[in-house]
Coordinates of C-alpha atoms and ligand atoms in Angstrom, one line a residue:
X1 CA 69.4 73.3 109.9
X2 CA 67.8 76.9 109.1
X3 CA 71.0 78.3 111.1
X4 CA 73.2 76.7 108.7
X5 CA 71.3 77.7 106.0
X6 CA 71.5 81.3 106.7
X7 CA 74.9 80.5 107.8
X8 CA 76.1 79.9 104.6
X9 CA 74.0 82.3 102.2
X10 CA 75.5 84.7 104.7
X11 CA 78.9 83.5 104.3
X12 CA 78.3 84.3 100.4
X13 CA 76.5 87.2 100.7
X14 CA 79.8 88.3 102.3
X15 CA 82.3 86.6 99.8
X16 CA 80.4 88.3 96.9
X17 CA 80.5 92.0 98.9
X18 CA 84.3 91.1 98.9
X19 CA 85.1 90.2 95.7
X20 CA 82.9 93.6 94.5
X21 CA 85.4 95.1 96.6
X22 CA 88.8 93.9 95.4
X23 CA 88.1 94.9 91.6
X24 CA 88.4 97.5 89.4
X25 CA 88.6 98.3 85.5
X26 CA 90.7 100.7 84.6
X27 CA 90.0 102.3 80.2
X28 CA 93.0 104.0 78.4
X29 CA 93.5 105.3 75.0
X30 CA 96.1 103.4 73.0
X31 CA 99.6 105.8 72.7
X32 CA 98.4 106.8 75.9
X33 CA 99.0 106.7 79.4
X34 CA 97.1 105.2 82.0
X35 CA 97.2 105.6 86.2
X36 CA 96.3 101.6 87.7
X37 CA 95.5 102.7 91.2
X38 CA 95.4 99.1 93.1
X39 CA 93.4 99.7 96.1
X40 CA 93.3 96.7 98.7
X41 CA 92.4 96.8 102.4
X42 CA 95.4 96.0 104.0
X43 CA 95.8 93.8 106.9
X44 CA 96.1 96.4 109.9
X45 CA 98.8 96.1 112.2
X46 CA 100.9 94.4 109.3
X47 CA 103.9 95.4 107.9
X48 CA 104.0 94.5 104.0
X49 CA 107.2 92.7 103.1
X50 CA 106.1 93.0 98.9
X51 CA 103.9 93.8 96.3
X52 CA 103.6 91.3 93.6
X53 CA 101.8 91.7 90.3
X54 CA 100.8 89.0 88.0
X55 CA 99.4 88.9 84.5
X56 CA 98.9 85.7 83.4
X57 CA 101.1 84.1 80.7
X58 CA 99.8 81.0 79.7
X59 CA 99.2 78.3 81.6
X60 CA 102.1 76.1 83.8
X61 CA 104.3 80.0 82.7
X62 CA 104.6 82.5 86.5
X63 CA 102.6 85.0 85.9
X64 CA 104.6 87.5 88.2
X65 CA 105.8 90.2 86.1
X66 CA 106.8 92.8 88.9
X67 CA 107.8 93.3 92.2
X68 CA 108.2 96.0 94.9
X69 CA 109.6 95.0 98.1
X70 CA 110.0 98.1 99.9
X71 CA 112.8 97.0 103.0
X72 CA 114.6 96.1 100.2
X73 CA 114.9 98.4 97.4
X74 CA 112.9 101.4 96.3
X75 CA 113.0 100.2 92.4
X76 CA 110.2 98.3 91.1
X77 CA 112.1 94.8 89.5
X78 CA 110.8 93.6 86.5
X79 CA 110.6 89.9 85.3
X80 CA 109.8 88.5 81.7
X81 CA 110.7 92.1 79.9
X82 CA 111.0 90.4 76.6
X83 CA 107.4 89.3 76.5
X84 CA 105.8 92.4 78.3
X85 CA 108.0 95.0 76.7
X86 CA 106.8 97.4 79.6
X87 CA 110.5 98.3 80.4
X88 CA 110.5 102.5 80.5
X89 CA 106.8 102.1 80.2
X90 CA 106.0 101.6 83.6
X91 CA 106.5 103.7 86.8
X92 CA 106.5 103.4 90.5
X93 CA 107.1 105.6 93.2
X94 CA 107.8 104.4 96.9
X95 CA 104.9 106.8 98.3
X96 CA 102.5 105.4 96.7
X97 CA 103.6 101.7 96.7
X98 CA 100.7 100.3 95.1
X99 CA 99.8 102.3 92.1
X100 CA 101.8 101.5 88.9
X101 CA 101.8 104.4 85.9
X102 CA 101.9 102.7 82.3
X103 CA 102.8 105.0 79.6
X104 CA 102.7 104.4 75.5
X105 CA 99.6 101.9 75.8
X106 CA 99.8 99.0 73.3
X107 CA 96.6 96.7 72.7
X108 CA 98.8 94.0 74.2
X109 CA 98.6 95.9 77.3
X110 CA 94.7 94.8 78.0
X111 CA 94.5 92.0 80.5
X112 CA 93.6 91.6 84.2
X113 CA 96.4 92.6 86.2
X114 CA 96.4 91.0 90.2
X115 CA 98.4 92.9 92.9
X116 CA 99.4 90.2 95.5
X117 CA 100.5 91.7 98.9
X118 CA 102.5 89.6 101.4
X119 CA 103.2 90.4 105.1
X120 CA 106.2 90.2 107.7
X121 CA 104.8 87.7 110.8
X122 CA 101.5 86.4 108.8
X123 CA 101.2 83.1 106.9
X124 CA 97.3 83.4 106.0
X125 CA 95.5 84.6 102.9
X126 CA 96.9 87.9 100.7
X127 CA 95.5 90.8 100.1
X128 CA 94.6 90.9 96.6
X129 CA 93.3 93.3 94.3
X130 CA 92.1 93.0 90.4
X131 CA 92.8 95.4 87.9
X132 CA 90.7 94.9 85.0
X133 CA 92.9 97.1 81.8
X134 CA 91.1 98.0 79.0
X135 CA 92.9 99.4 76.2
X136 CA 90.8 101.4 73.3
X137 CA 92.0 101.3 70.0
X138 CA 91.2 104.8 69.1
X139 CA 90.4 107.5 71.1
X140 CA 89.1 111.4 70.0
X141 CA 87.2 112.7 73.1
X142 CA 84.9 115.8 72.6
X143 CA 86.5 119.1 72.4
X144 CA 86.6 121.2 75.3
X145 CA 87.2 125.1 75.5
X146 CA 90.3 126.7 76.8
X147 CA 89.9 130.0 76.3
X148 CA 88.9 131.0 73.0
X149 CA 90.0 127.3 71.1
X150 CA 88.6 124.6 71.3
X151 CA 91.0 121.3 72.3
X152 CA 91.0 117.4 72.0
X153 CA 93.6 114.3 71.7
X154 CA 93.3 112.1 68.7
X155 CA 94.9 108.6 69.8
X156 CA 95.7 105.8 67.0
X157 CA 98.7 104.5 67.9
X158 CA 101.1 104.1 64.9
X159 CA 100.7 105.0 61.5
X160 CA 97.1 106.8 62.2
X161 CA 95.7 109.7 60.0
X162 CA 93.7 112.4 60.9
X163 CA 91.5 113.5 58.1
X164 CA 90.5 117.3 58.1
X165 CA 87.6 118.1 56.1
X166 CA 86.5 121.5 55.2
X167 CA 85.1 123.0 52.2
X168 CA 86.2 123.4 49.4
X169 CA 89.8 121.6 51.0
X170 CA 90.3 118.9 53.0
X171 CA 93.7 117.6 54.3
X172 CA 95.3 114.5 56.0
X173 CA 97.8 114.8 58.3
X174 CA 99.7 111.2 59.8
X175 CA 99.1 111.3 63.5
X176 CA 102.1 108.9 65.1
X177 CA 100.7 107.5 68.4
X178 CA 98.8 110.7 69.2
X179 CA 98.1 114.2 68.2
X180 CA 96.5 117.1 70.1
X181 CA 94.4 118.8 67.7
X182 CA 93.4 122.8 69.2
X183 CA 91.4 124.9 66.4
X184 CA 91.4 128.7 68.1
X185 CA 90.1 130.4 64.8
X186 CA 87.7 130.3 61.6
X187 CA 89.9 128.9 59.0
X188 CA 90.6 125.6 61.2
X189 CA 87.2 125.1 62.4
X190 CA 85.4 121.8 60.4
X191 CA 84.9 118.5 60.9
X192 CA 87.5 116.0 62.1
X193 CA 88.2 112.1 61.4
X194 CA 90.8 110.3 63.8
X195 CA 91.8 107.1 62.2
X196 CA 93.6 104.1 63.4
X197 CA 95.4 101.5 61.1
X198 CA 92.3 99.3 60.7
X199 CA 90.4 102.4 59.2
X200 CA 88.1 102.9 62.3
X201 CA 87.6 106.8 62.8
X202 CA 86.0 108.9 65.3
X203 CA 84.4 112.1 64.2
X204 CA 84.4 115.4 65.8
X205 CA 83.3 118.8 65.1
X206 CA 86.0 121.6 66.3
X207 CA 84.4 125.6 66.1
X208 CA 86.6 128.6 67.4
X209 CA 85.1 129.9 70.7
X210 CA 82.9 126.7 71.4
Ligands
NAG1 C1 102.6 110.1 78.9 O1 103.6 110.2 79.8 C2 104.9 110.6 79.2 C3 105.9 110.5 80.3 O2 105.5 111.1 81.5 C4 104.8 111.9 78.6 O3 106.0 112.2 78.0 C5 103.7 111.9 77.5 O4 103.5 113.2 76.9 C6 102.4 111.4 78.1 N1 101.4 111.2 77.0 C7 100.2 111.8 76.9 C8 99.4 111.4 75.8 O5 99.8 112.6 77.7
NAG2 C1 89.5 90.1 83.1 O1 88.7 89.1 83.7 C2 87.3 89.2 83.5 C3 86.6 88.2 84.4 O2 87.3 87.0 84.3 C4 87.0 89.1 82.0 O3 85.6 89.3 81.8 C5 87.7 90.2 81.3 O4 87.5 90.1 79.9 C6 89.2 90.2 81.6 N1 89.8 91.3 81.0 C7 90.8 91.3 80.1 C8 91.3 92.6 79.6 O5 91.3 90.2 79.7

């Protein structure tokens, strides 16, 4: 009776280790681009016959939404384009057959996205792996130095402002997705507001020679 009671706490002590294991969350910047680096133990010994990723659509809808099946083809295939829009947004290479390279992020773009891997000679259990996508709505990082400016990214996405203000002038300049913003000298330095479309801004202060 003990036995089976450590047994089974062991069992989910293990399951829990597992699922730890199989999960990541991945946070990009909206307008920008993101590497999802899928990461699953692999069945040794086993050749993979594809890689399937799903994003779930609704229930009773397949959630598949791409495909790389390597003795096949070396292009990733696509399914439901008109819903995911990721068409020339998304990127694969063969080397590195389970990593998937989203550029342009929309908000739409957040969800969990499940790699499913399937092998030649197995019928058991696929690999999985979870990749939990996390898309910020504005982004304006702290400036770092390069050389004698100092350099950041304002992300907004469409239609975003970036509001420049030092006295006596201050100036707004539209920022369309995103705009790198590099003050190397006196006149430039202030303070900085990146705005989205909702009117949230970051603030950051850019000096010459930081
Ligand atoms: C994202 O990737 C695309 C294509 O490689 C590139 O043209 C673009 O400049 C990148 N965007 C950012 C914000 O770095
Ligand atoms: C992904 O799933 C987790 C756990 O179910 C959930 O907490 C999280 O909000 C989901 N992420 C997205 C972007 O939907």
């Amino acid at each position: 009776m003990l036995t089976k009671t450590i047994n089974i706490l062991l069992l989910f002590v293990l399951a829990t280790l597992a699922c730890a294991q199989n999960r990541d969350s991945v946070t990009g910047c909206i307008a920008g681009n993101v590497t999802m680096e899928f990461k699953p133990a692999l069945l040794s010994g086993k050749e993979v016959r594809y890689y399937v990723w799903n994003k779930v659509r609704g229930v009773n809808k397949d959630p598949s939404f791409a495909k790389f099946e390597p003795r096949f083809s070396p292009q990733l295939e696509i399914y439901f384009n008109e819903e995911h829009q990721v068409q020339n947004r998304i990127f694969h290479i063969p080397e590195k057959p389970a990593t998937l390279y989203l550029t342009d992020l929309r908000k739409s773009d957040q969800e969990n996205y499940t790699l499913i891997i399937s092998y030649f000679d197995y019928i058991g259990v696929p690999t999985e792996y979870i990749i939990d996508l996390q898309v910020q709505d504005v982004c304006f990082e702290k400036p770092k130095a390069v050389g004698k400016c100092a350099v950041s990214t304002c992300y907004t996405g469409e239609n975003g402002v970036l509001k420049v203000l030092k006295t006596p002038s201050s100036t707004v300049q539209a920022v369309k997705g995103y705009k790198q913003v590099k003050v190397c000298d006196d006149k430039t330095s202030g303070s900085y507001s990146c705005c989205n479309t909702a009117g949230t801004c970051l603030v950051q202060v850019f000096q010459e020679s930081m």
